Coordinates of C-alpha atoms in Angstrom, one line a residue:
Chain B
M573 CA 169.6 -46.5 122.9
T574 CA 169.1 -46.9 119.9
D575 CA 166.2 -49.5 120.6
L576 CA 164.0 -46.6 121.2
L577 CA 163.9 -46.1 117.4
T578 CA 162.3 -49.4 116.6
S579 CA 159.3 -47.8 114.2
W580 CA 161.8 -46.6 112.2
N581 CA 163.4 -48.3 109.1
D582 CA 166.9 -48.3 108.4
G583 CA 168.3 -45.8 106.0
V584 CA 169.5 -42.4 105.7
A585 CA 167.0 -40.6 107.8
K586 CA 167.4 -42.9 111.0
Q587 CA 171.1 -43.1 110.3
A588 CA 171.2 -39.0 110.1
I589 CA 169.5 -38.9 113.6
L590 CA 171.9 -41.5 115.2
D591 CA 175.0 -39.9 113.8
F592 CA 173.6 -36.0 115.0
V593 CA 173.0 -37.5 118.5
A594 CA 176.2 -39.2 118.6
K595 CA 178.1 -36.4 117.9
V596 CA 176.6 -33.8 120.2
T597 CA 176.5 -36.1 123.2
T598 CA 180.2 -37.4 123.0
P599 CA 182.1 -36.3 125.7
N600 CA 185.4 -34.2 124.4
A601 CA 184.3 -34.5 121.0
P602 CA 184.4 -30.8 119.4
S603 CA 180.8 -31.5 118.2
F604 CA 179.7 -31.9 122.0
V605 CA 176.7 -29.6 123.3
P606 CA 176.2 -29.7 126.8
P607 CA 172.8 -30.6 127.9
A608 CA 171.6 -27.5 128.8
D609 CA 171.7 -26.3 125.4
R610 CA 170.6 -29.4 123.5
I611 CA 167.2 -27.6 122.6
A612 CA 164.7 -29.6 120.2
V613 CA 161.8 -28.1 118.7
F614 CA 159.0 -29.8 116.9
D615 CA 156.3 -28.8 114.7
N616 CA 152.8 -30.3 115.6
D617 CA 150.1 -30.5 113.2
G618 CA 151.5 -33.3 110.2
T619 CA 154.8 -33.7 112.0
L620 CA 153.5 -35.3 115.2
W621 CA 149.9 -36.3 114.4
V622 CA 147.7 -36.1 111.8
E623 CA 146.5 -32.9 110.0
H624 CA 144.6 -34.3 107.2
P625 CA 141.6 -33.8 105.9
L626 CA 142.3 -30.7 108.7
Y627 CA 143.9 -29.6 111.4
V628 CA 142.4 -31.7 114.5
Q629 CA 141.8 -28.1 115.9
A630 CA 139.6 -27.3 113.5
F631 CA 137.1 -30.3 114.1
F632 CA 137.2 -29.3 117.7
V633 CA 136.2 -25.8 116.2
F634 CA 133.2 -27.1 114.4
D635 CA 132.2 -29.2 117.1
R636 CA 132.3 -26.3 119.7
V637 CA 130.1 -24.0 116.8
R638 CA 127.5 -26.8 116.9
Q639 CA 127.4 -26.7 120.5
L640 CA 127.2 -22.6 120.9
A641 CA 124.7 -22.1 118.0
P642 CA 121.7 -22.2 120.3
Q643 CA 123.2 -19.2 121.6
H644 CA 124.0 -17.5 118.7
P645 CA 120.8 -17.8 116.2
Q646 CA 122.7 -15.0 114.0
W647 CA 125.1 -18.0 113.1
Q648 CA 122.6 -19.5 110.9
T649 CA 123.4 -17.2 108.3
Q650 CA 126.5 -15.6 109.1
E651 CA 129.8 -17.2 107.5
P652 CA 131.9 -18.9 108.4
F653 CA 129.3 -20.3 111.1
A654 CA 126.3 -20.7 108.7
S655 CA 128.5 -23.1 106.4
V656 CA 130.1 -25.2 109.7
L657 CA 126.5 -25.9 110.7
N658 CA 125.3 -26.9 107.2
G659 CA 128.0 -29.7 107.4
D660 CA 129.9 -28.0 104.6
L661 CA 133.4 -27.7 105.8
K662 CA 134.9 -27.0 102.8
A663 CA 132.8 -24.0 102.2
A664 CA 133.6 -22.8 106.1
M665 CA 137.4 -23.1 105.1
A666 CA 137.2 -21.2 101.9
A667 CA 138.7 -18.1 103.5
G668 CA 141.5 -20.0 104.8
E669 CA 143.0 -19.4 107.8
S670 CA 141.6 -16.4 108.5
A671 CA 138.0 -17.9 108.6
L672 CA 139.6 -20.5 111.0
V673 CA 140.6 -18.0 113.4
E674 CA 137.5 -16.2 113.3
L675 CA 136.1 -19.7 114.4
V676 CA 138.4 -19.9 117.2
M677 CA 138.0 -16.7 118.6
A678 CA 134.0 -17.0 118.6
T679 CA 133.9 -20.5 120.1
H680 CA 137.5 -20.5 122.4
A681 CA 136.7 -16.9 124.4
G682 CA 134.3 -15.9 127.4
M683 CA 135.9 -18.7 129.9
T684 CA 138.3 -19.3 132.2
T685 CA 141.8 -21.1 130.8
D686 CA 141.0 -23.8 133.5
E687 CA 137.4 -24.3 132.2
F688 CA 138.6 -24.1 128.3
G689 CA 141.2 -26.7 129.0
A690 CA 138.6 -29.1 130.9
I691 CA 136.7 -28.5 127.4
A692 CA 139.3 -29.5 125.5
K693 CA 140.2 -32.7 127.4
T694 CA 136.9 -33.9 127.3
W695 CA 136.6 -33.6 123.6
L696 CA 140.1 -35.4 123.0
A697 CA 138.7 -38.2 125.2
T698 CA 136.2 -39.1 123.0
A699 CA 136.3 -37.4 119.6
T700 CA 137.4 -39.5 116.3
H701 CA 138.7 -38.8 113.0
P702 CA 135.9 -38.9 110.1
S703 CA 137.8 -41.4 108.2
L704 CA 140.7 -43.1 110.2
K705 CA 137.8 -43.7 113.1
R706 CA 140.3 -43.7 115.8
L707 CA 140.6 -40.9 118.7
Y708 CA 142.6 -38.2 117.8
T709 CA 145.3 -39.0 120.3
E710 CA 145.8 -42.5 118.8
L711 CA 146.8 -40.5 115.7
V712 CA 150.0 -39.7 116.6
Y713 CA 153.1 -40.7 114.5
Q714 CA 154.9 -43.6 116.5
P715 CA 158.3 -43.1 114.8
M716 CA 158.1 -39.3 116.1
V717 CA 156.8 -40.2 119.8
E718 CA 159.7 -42.7 119.7
L719 CA 162.0 -39.9 118.7
L720 CA 161.0 -37.2 121.2
A721 CA 161.6 -40.0 123.8
Y722 CA 165.0 -40.7 122.2
L723 CA 166.1 -37.0 122.4
R724 CA 165.0 -36.8 125.9
A725 CA 167.0 -39.8 126.9
N726 CA 170.1 -38.3 125.1
G727 CA 169.6 -35.0 127.3
F728 CA 167.7 -33.2 125.0
K729 CA 164.9 -30.8 126.1
T730 CA 162.0 -31.0 123.7
F731 CA 159.6 -28.2 123.0
I732 CA 156.6 -28.3 120.7
V733 CA 156.4 -25.0 118.3
S734 CA 153.1 -25.2 116.3
G735 CA 150.6 -22.7 114.7
G736 CA 148.2 -24.5 116.8
G737 CA 146.5 -23.1 120.2
V738 CA 148.7 -23.5 122.9
E739 CA 145.9 -24.3 125.4
F740 CA 144.4 -26.7 123.1
M741 CA 147.7 -28.6 122.5
R742 CA 148.5 -28.3 126.5
A743 CA 145.6 -30.3 126.9
C744 CA 146.9 -33.3 125.2
A745 CA 150.5 -32.7 124.8
E746 CA 152.2 -34.5 128.0
Q747 CA 149.9 -37.6 127.4
I748 CA 151.0 -38.0 124.0
Y749 CA 154.3 -36.7 123.6
G750 CA 155.4 -36.5 127.1
V751 CA 155.9 -32.8 126.6
P752 CA 154.9 -30.5 129.7
P753 CA 152.6 -27.3 129.2
E754 CA 155.7 -25.0 130.0
Q755 CA 157.3 -26.9 126.6
V756 CA 154.3 -26.1 124.5
I757 CA 154.9 -22.5 122.3
G758 CA 151.5 -21.9 120.1
S759 CA 149.2 -19.5 118.9
S760 CA 147.4 -17.8 121.7
A761 CA 144.4 -15.7 122.3
K762 CA 144.5 -12.5 124.7
T763 CA 143.6 -13.3 128.6
Q764 CA 142.9 -11.5 131.3
F765 CA 143.6 -11.6 134.8
E766 CA 140.3 -11.0 136.9
M767 CA 138.5 -11.7 140.2
R768 CA 135.4 -13.2 139.9
D769 CA 133.0 -13.6 143.4
G770 CA 136.6 -12.8 145.1
N771 CA 138.3 -16.0 143.0
P772 CA 141.0 -15.0 140.8
V773 CA 140.3 -16.1 137.3
I774 CA 142.2 -15.9 133.9
M775 CA 139.6 -15.0 131.2
R776 CA 139.9 -15.6 127.6
L777 CA 139.3 -12.9 125.1
P778 CA 138.1 -13.2 121.9
E779 CA 141.0 -11.7 120.4
L780 CA 144.5 -13.1 118.8
Y781 CA 147.6 -12.3 120.4
F782 CA 149.8 -14.2 118.9
F783 CA 149.7 -16.6 115.4
N784 CA 152.9 -18.8 115.7
D785 CA 153.4 -19.6 111.8
K786 CA 156.3 -18.8 109.5
A787 CA 158.4 -16.2 110.4
G788 CA 156.8 -16.3 113.8
K789 CA 158.1 -19.4 115.0
P790 CA 161.8 -18.6 115.2
A791 CA 160.7 -15.2 116.8
A792 CA 159.0 -17.2 119.3
I793 CA 161.7 -19.6 119.9
Q794 CA 163.8 -16.8 121.1
H795 CA 160.6 -15.2 122.9
Y796 CA 159.9 -18.2 124.8
I797 CA 163.1 -20.1 125.2
G798 CA 165.7 -17.9 124.8
K799 CA 168.3 -20.3 123.1
R800 CA 168.5 -21.3 119.6
P801 CA 167.7 -24.9 119.0
I802 CA 170.0 -27.3 117.9
A803 CA 167.2 -29.5 116.0
A804 CA 164.2 -28.8 114.6
F805 CA 161.3 -31.0 113.0
G806 CA 158.6 -29.9 110.8
N807 CA 156.4 -30.9 107.5
S808 CA 155.6 -27.9 106.0
D809 CA 156.6 -24.2 104.4
G810 CA 155.1 -23.1 107.8
D811 CA 158.2 -24.7 109.3
L812 CA 161.0 -23.5 106.7
Q813 CA 161.9 -20.3 109.1
M814 CA 162.3 -22.5 111.8
L815 CA 164.2 -24.9 110.2
Q816 CA 166.6 -21.9 108.8
W817 CA 167.3 -20.4 112.1
T818 CA 167.9 -23.7 113.7
T819 CA 170.4 -25.3 111.6
A820 CA 172.3 -21.6 110.6
G821 CA 173.5 -21.9 114.2
P822 CA 177.1 -22.8 115.2
G823 CA 178.4 -26.2 115.8
E824 CA 176.2 -29.7 114.5
T825 CA 172.4 -28.9 113.9
L826 CA 169.8 -31.1 112.6
G827 CA 167.0 -30.2 110.2
L828 CA 164.3 -32.8 109.5
I829 CA 161.3 -32.7 107.1
V830 CA 158.7 -35.2 107.3
R831 CA 156.8 -35.9 103.7
H832 CA 153.1 -37.1 103.8
T833 CA 154.1 -40.0 101.1
D834 CA 151.8 -42.7 102.3
G835 CA 148.3 -43.0 101.0
D836 CA 147.8 -46.3 102.2
R837 CA 148.5 -46.2 106.0
E838 CA 148.1 -42.3 106.4
F839 CA 147.5 -39.7 103.6
A840 CA 149.7 -38.6 100.8
Y841 CA 149.2 -34.8 100.4
D842 CA 152.5 -33.1 100.4
Q843 CA 152.1 -31.6 96.9
T844 CA 148.6 -30.5 97.8
P845 CA 147.9 -26.9 99.3
M846 CA 147.0 -28.5 102.6
G847 CA 150.4 -28.3 104.5
S848 CA 152.3 -27.0 101.3
L849 CA 155.4 -28.0 101.2
K850 CA 157.6 -26.2 98.3
D851 CA 160.2 -24.0 99.8
A852 CA 161.2 -26.1 102.5
L853 CA 161.5 -28.9 100.2
V854 CA 164.2 -26.9 97.9
E855 CA 166.1 -25.4 101.0
A856 CA 166.5 -29.1 102.6
D857 CA 168.1 -30.1 99.6
K858 CA 170.6 -27.0 99.9
K859 CA 171.0 -27.1 103.4
E860 CA 171.1 -31.3 103.6
W861 CA 168.0 -31.2 105.8
I862 CA 166.8 -34.7 106.3
V863 CA 163.9 -35.6 104.5
V864 CA 161.8 -38.7 105.4
D865 CA 159.6 -40.4 103.4
M866 CA 157.0 -41.5 105.3
Q867 CA 156.3 -44.7 103.1
R868 CA 159.7 -45.5 102.7
D869 CA 161.1 -44.5 106.2
W870 CA 158.5 -45.6 108.8
Q871 CA 158.1 -48.9 109.8
R872 CA 154.7 -48.3 111.0
I873 CA 153.1 -44.8 111.4
F874 CA 150.7 -45.3 114.0
A875 CA 151.1 -47.3 117.6
F876 CA 148.2 -49.4 116.4
Q877 CA 149.3 -50.5 113.0
Chain V
M958 CA 168.6 -30.7 152.9
T959 CA 167.5 -27.9 155.3
D960 CA 171.2 -27.2 155.8
L961 CA 170.7 -25.4 152.2
L962 CA 169.0 -22.6 153.8
T963 CA 171.9 -21.6 155.8
S964 CA 171.7 -17.7 155.5
W965 CA 168.3 -17.7 157.2
N966 CA 167.9 -17.3 160.5
D967 CA 165.4 -19.6 162.6
G968 CA 162.0 -18.1 162.9
V969 CA 158.7 -18.1 161.4
A970 CA 159.6 -17.3 157.8
K971 CA 162.2 -20.2 157.8
Q972 CA 160.1 -22.8 159.4
A973 CA 157.1 -22.0 157.1
I974 CA 159.3 -22.9 154.1
L975 CA 160.4 -25.7 155.6
D976 CA 157.1 -26.9 156.5
F977 CA 155.6 -26.1 153.1
V978 CA 158.2 -28.0 151.3
A979 CA 157.4 -31.2 153.6
K980 CA 154.0 -31.1 153.1
V981 CA 154.3 -31.0 149.3
T982 CA 157.2 -33.7 148.9
T983 CA 155.9 -36.2 151.4
P984 CA 154.8 -39.4 149.6
N985 CA 151.3 -40.5 150.2
A986 CA 150.4 -37.7 152.2
P987 CA 147.2 -35.9 150.8
S988 CA 149.1 -32.9 150.1
F989 CA 151.7 -34.1 148.3
V990 CA 152.3 -32.9 144.5
P991 CA 154.2 -34.6 142.1
P992 CA 157.4 -33.1 140.9
A993 CA 156.0 -32.0 137.5
D994 CA 153.4 -29.6 139.2
R995 CA 156.1 -28.1 141.7
I996 CA 156.4 -24.8 140.1
A997 CA 157.8 -21.9 141.9
V998 CA 157.5 -18.4 140.6
F999 CA 160.0 -15.4 141.8
D1000 CA 159.8 -11.7 141.2
N1001 CA 163.3 -10.5 140.2
D1002 CA 164.1 -6.9 141.3
G1003 CA 163.8 -6.3 145.0
T1004 CA 163.0 -10.1 145.4
L1005 CA 166.1 -11.9 144.0
W1006 CA 168.6 -9.1 143.7
V1007 CA 168.8 -5.1 144.7
E1008 CA 166.5 -2.8 142.8
H1009 CA 167.5 0.7 144.8
P1010 CA 168.0 3.3 144.6
L1011 CA 166.7 2.2 140.8
Y1012 CA 166.0 -1.2 138.8
V1013 CA 169.8 -2.4 137.6
Q1014 CA 168.0 -2.3 134.0
A1015 CA 167.6 1.6 134.5
F1016 CA 171.4 1.8 135.3
F1017 CA 172.2 -0.3 132.0
V1018 CA 169.7 1.7 130.3
F1019 CA 171.4 5.4 131.3
D1020 CA 174.6 3.7 130.4
R1021 CA 173.4 2.9 127.1
V1022 CA 171.6 6.4 126.4
R1023 CA 175.1 8.1 127.2
Q1024 CA 176.9 5.7 124.8
L1025 CA 174.7 6.1 122.1
A1026 CA 173.9 9.7 122.5
P1027 CA 176.7 10.8 119.9
Q1028 CA 174.7 8.9 117.1
H1029 CA 171.6 11.2 118.6
P1030 CA 172.1 14.6 118.9
Q1031 CA 168.6 15.4 119.7
W1032 CA 168.8 13.6 123.0
Q1033 CA 170.8 16.4 124.1
T1034 CA 167.4 18.8 124.6
Q1035 CA 164.7 16.0 124.4
E1036 CA 163.4 14.4 127.7
P1037 CA 163.8 12.0 129.6
F1038 CA 167.2 11.5 127.5
A1039 CA 168.4 15.1 128.2
S1040 CA 168.2 14.3 132.0
V1041 CA 169.8 11.2 131.6
L1042 CA 172.6 13.1 129.8
N1043 CA 173.0 15.7 132.3
G1044 CA 173.4 13.2 135.2
D1045 CA 169.8 13.9 136.8
L1046 CA 168.6 10.5 137.3
K1047 CA 165.6 11.3 139.4
A1048 CA 164.6 14.3 136.6
A1049 CA 164.7 11.5 134.2
M1050 CA 162.8 9.0 135.9
A1051 CA 160.1 11.8 137.1
A1052 CA 157.5 10.2 134.4
G1053 CA 158.1 6.7 136.2
E1054 CA 157.7 3.7 134.1
S1055 CA 156.8 5.4 130.8
A1056 CA 160.1 7.0 130.9
L1057 CA 162.1 4.3 131.5
V1058 CA 160.2 2.1 128.9
E1059 CA 161.0 4.9 126.4
L1060 CA 164.6 4.8 127.1
V1061 CA 164.5 1.0 127.1
M1062 CA 162.9 1.1 123.4
A1063 CA 165.4 3.7 122.4
T1064 CA 168.4 1.9 123.7
H1065 CA 167.5 -1.9 123.3
A1066 CA 166.5 -1.9 119.8
G1067 CA 168.0 -2.1 116.2
M1068 CA 169.7 -4.8 116.8
T1069 CA 169.7 -8.5 116.9
T1070 CA 168.7 -10.6 119.9
D1071 CA 172.5 -12.5 120.0
E1072 CA 174.2 -9.0 119.8
F1073 CA 171.6 -7.4 122.8
G1074 CA 172.7 -10.5 125.0
A1075 CA 176.3 -9.9 124.3
I1076 CA 175.7 -6.3 124.9
A1077 CA 174.2 -6.8 128.4
K1078 CA 176.7 -9.9 129.2
T1079 CA 179.4 -7.4 128.8
W1080 CA 177.7 -4.3 130.9
L1081 CA 176.8 -7.2 133.8
A1082 CA 180.8 -8.2 134.1
T1083 CA 181.8 -4.6 134.7
A1084 CA 179.2 -2.3 136.0
T1085 CA 179.0 -1.6 139.9
H1086 CA 176.4 -0.2 142.4
P1087 CA 176.8 3.2 142.6
S1088 CA 176.6 3.2 146.6
L1089 CA 177.7 -0.7 147.3
K1090 CA 180.2 -0.4 145.0
R1091 CA 180.0 -3.9 144.1
L1092 CA 179.0 -5.8 140.7
Y1093 CA 175.5 -6.2 140.6
T1094 CA 175.6 -9.6 139.4
E1095 CA 177.2 -9.9 143.2
L1096 CA 174.4 -7.9 144.8
V1097 CA 171.9 -10.8 144.8
Y1098 CA 169.8 -12.1 148.0
Q1099 CA 172.1 -15.0 149.1
P1100 CA 169.1 -16.4 151.4
M1101 CA 166.8 -16.3 148.2
V1102 CA 169.6 -18.1 145.7
E1103 CA 170.0 -21.2 148.8
L1104 CA 165.7 -20.8 148.7
L1105 CA 165.8 -21.3 144.8
A1106 CA 168.4 -24.3 145.3
Y1107 CA 166.5 -25.7 148.2
L1108 CA 163.2 -25.6 146.2
R1109 CA 164.9 -27.2 143.0
A1110 CA 166.8 -29.8 145.2
N1111 CA 163.1 -30.8 146.2
G1112 CA 162.1 -31.3 142.6
F1113 CA 160.6 -27.9 141.7
K1114 CA 161.1 -26.0 138.7
T1115 CA 161.8 -22.4 139.3
F1116 CA 161.0 -19.4 137.1
I1117 CA 161.3 -15.9 137.3
V1118 CA 158.3 -13.7 136.6
S1119 CA 159.4 -10.2 136.6
G1120 CA 158.5 -6.6 134.8
G1121 CA 162.3 -6.4 133.8
G1122 CA 163.2 -7.1 130.2
V1123 CA 163.2 -11.0 129.6
E1124 CA 166.6 -10.5 127.4
F1125 CA 168.5 -8.8 129.9
M1126 CA 167.7 -10.9 132.7
R1127 CA 168.6 -13.9 130.8
A1128 CA 171.9 -12.5 130.3
C1129 CA 172.7 -13.4 133.9
A1130 CA 170.0 -15.3 135.5
E1131 CA 171.7 -19.1 134.7
Q1132 CA 175.1 -17.8 136.3
I1133 CA 173.4 -16.0 139.4
Y1134 CA 170.4 -17.9 139.8
G1135 CA 170.7 -21.3 138.4
V1136 CA 167.3 -20.5 136.1
P1137 CA 167.5 -21.8 132.5
P1138 CA 166.6 -18.6 129.6
E1139 CA 163.8 -20.8 129.1
Q1140 CA 162.5 -20.3 132.8
V1141 CA 162.7 -16.8 133.0
I1142 CA 159.6 -14.6 131.9
G1143 CA 159.7 -11.0 131.5
S1144 CA 158.7 -7.7 129.9
S1145 CA 159.4 -8.0 126.2
A1146 CA 160.1 -5.8 122.8
K1147 CA 158.9 -6.6 119.5
T1148 CA 160.8 -9.0 117.4
Q1149 CA 161.3 -9.8 113.9
F1150 CA 162.9 -12.5 112.1
E1151 CA 164.8 -11.7 108.7
M1152 CA 167.4 -12.5 106.4
R1153 CA 170.7 -10.6 106.7
D1154 CA 173.3 -11.3 103.8
G1155 CA 171.9 -14.5 103.5
N1156 CA 171.7 -15.4 107.2
P1157 CA 168.8 -15.5 109.4
V1158 CA 169.0 -13.2 112.3
I1159 CA 166.0 -11.8 114.9
M1160 CA 166.2 -8.4 114.9
R1161 CA 164.9 -6.1 118.2
L1162 CA 162.4 -3.5 117.0
P1163 CA 162.0 -0.3 119.3
E1164 CA 158.1 -1.7 120.1
L1165 CA 156.8 -2.8 123.5
Y1166 CA 155.3 -6.2 123.0
F1167 CA 154.5 -7.2 126.8
F1168 CA 154.8 -5.4 129.9
N1169 CA 155.2 -7.9 132.9
D1170 CA 153.6 -6.2 136.0
K1171 CA 150.7 -6.7 138.2
A1172 CA 147.5 -8.3 136.6
G1173 CA 150.0 -9.1 133.5
K1174 CA 151.8 -11.6 135.7
P1175 CA 149.3 -14.3 136.4
A1176 CA 148.2 -13.8 132.7
A1177 CA 151.9 -14.3 131.7
I1178 CA 152.4 -17.3 134.1
Q1179 CA 149.2 -18.9 132.6
H1180 CA 150.5 -18.3 129.0
Y1181 CA 154.3 -19.2 129.4
I1182 CA 153.9 -21.8 132.2
G1183 CA 150.4 -23.2 131.5
K1184 CA 150.2 -24.8 134.8
R1185 CA 149.3 -22.6 138.2
P1186 CA 152.3 -22.5 140.6
I1187 CA 152.1 -23.8 143.9
A1188 CA 154.8 -21.4 145.6
A1189 CA 155.2 -17.3 144.5
F1190 CA 157.6 -14.9 146.0
G1191 CA 157.7 -11.0 145.6
N1192 CA 158.0 -7.9 147.4
S1193 CA 156.0 -5.1 146.2
D1194 CA 152.4 -4.7 145.0
G1195 CA 153.3 -5.4 141.5
D1196 CA 153.5 -9.2 142.7
L1197 CA 149.9 -8.9 144.3
Q1198 CA 148.0 -10.5 141.8
M1199 CA 150.8 -13.4 141.3
L1200 CA 150.6 -14.4 144.7
Q1201 CA 146.6 -14.1 144.7
W1202 CA 146.6 -16.6 141.8
T1203 CA 149.2 -18.9 143.3
T1204 CA 147.7 -19.2 146.4
A1205 CA 144.1 -19.5 145.4
G1206 CA 145.1 -22.5 143.9
P1207 CA 143.9 -26.0 145.6
G1208 CA 145.7 -27.7 147.7
E1209 CA 149.3 -26.6 149.5
T1210 CA 150.5 -23.4 148.4
L1211 CA 152.8 -21.3 149.7
G1212 CA 153.0 -17.0 149.4
L1213 CA 155.9 -15.0 150.4
I1214 CA 156.6 -11.3 150.6
V1215 CA 160.2 -10.0 151.0
R1216 CA 160.4 -6.8 153.5
H1217 CA 163.2 -4.4 152.6
T1218 CA 163.5 -3.0 156.5
D1219 CA 167.2 -3.5 156.6
G1220 CA 169.0 0.0 156.2
D1221 CA 172.5 -1.1 157.2
R1222 CA 173.0 -4.2 155.3
E1223 CA 170.7 -3.3 152.2
F1224 CA 168.1 -0.2 152.3
A1225 CA 165.0 0.1 154.0
Y1226 CA 162.3 1.5 151.9
D1227 CA 159.2 -0.8 151.6
Q1228 CA 157.0 2.1 152.8
T1229 CA 158.3 4.4 149.8
P1230 CA 156.7 4.6 146.2
M1231 CA 159.9 2.5 145.3
G1232 CA 159.0 -1.1 145.2
S1233 CA 155.5 0.0 146.6
L1234 CA 154.1 -2.4 149.1
K1235 CA 150.7 -1.5 150.3
D1236 CA 147.9 -3.7 149.2
A1237 CA 150.1 -7.2 149.0
L1238 CA 150.7 -6.2 153.0
V1239 CA 147.4 -6.2 153.8
E1240 CA 146.5 -9.3 151.6
A1241 CA 149.1 -10.9 153.1
D1242 CA 147.6 -10.8 156.7
K1243 CA 144.4 -12.2 155.5
K1244 CA 145.7 -14.7 153.7
E1245 CA 148.6 -15.7 155.7
W1246 CA 151.5 -15.4 153.2
I1247 CA 154.7 -15.2 154.8
V1248 CA 156.2 -11.8 155.4
V1249 CA 160.2 -12.0 155.5
D1250 CA 161.6 -9.1 157.5
M1251 CA 165.1 -9.0 155.9
Q1252 CA 166.8 -7.4 158.9
R1253 CA 165.0 -10.1 161.4
D1254 CA 165.0 -13.1 158.8
W1255 CA 168.1 -13.3 157.0
Q1256 CA 171.6 -13.7 158.9
R1257 CA 173.4 -12.6 155.8
I1258 CA 171.8 -10.2 152.6
F1259 CA 174.6 -10.8 150.0
A1260 CA 177.5 -13.5 149.8
F1261 CA 180.0 -11.4 150.8
Q1262 CA 178.6 -10.2 153.7

């Protein structure tokens, strides 16, 4: 079964994963964990797929703004919409995550969840990354896809716990990660059940319901899963509390952080504000979390390499 | 496998269940549904276990009020607490669900989720029903337990979708229904991740986060599961929208309502305000949902009978 991790170079990180899984799956060992409690949680952006130069969902949002602009003439002068329409994405994102949330609310609402899922699926089937020139669904980290499969082959239940929109991620998570919709936890908009021409629909409202980041992640894990995970995987300070919560549990646990160190095959940005990784790296040292150096530990990053 | 439904009398209801399952599981049939989409949702109170004369969780709340009363002297004169302390449960519940929510918030907060789970488990292991004189965990409907197992044996994933508190239900759902914590959807309080003496904890706050009833149920199903179920089971008008949403889906679906018609073996109350069943019954007739008459369709109600 270790053959499942073929894109991992031999080294400390791979060995730590193999050792951890062996410990929790060896029957009669004191470290044994029954399958029902083998819960593993994964951040998405920057942990399972690219997030540079911007989150995949941000590119989706920009395309939605351009598409919906004719119906919203005021966007031509109203920020952050105006900057998006002028192609100045840096200016559009100047206000940080609050600008992104505003853009999401304006472009992801006023339709049913079924309709939104279809729009997201269509976009994901055709949209490509600005510099890597590949479908976003090809820009998933092959070693992490193998790790997801390896954990599941060892009786784990794998969950995504990400700041991304839950319905956006659900539009591709099963296809690219093998994670079904009910195991995707993300940020969400308010929704409302209503009758439309006698048919029940669930409408998306332009209002944030839950933002799944930082201290929100462990609270969401308890809320949605109801169990403390035994393994957590992230890549930024947004994952710090999720890793703390997971690795403070009783028994064997695994915390792992992915560092973006490979400017040739992907992007080297782990010391920049994007996907900021400072506090979690300090804590990783104290708590003996595994730190994956993408350049050193991954034999390949994408399946097509 | 039909032998799993031994507590069901032969009749229309049992046959409808068998027919539905055969249709969605027969390979190559046009009605076939792949296992990943075999989602079944169950209300809890009155559908899977007793809710008469009051919700099980209400009795838990009353015991919590009595236990915490010494620390809250003002409760002696403050409603709805005073009525609980005077043993007048009818007066305590006079304000309806808002009174219950107030009692829940006052008695289920100020502790970690782990601590709350332990308190609920301890209570469920000892508390007994006022008239039936059995542990509440014995007062689960045996035919429904068999139905849960039968559906799972046929590749279904079974979820609870109930107005009860999610952490209260999780304290027993795996034991009594075989439903793991991550498949329990309920009402919830706000929570907060924090550090306590250097250890991460998730604290319960005295504030309602989500009330899972009526139109909230289908919205919650989409939010938590991300798929439309193909089978839904309820017993009151609180389940109407969940049944509408489920049975309006494409392909074969099953909607089923349990009627409390058996005053000898359980309680006959389906025409009373408790667990009110009016609109859903009208709709059941139009939509050809299965209506289970507990007296007629269930050979036994509880496992001990």
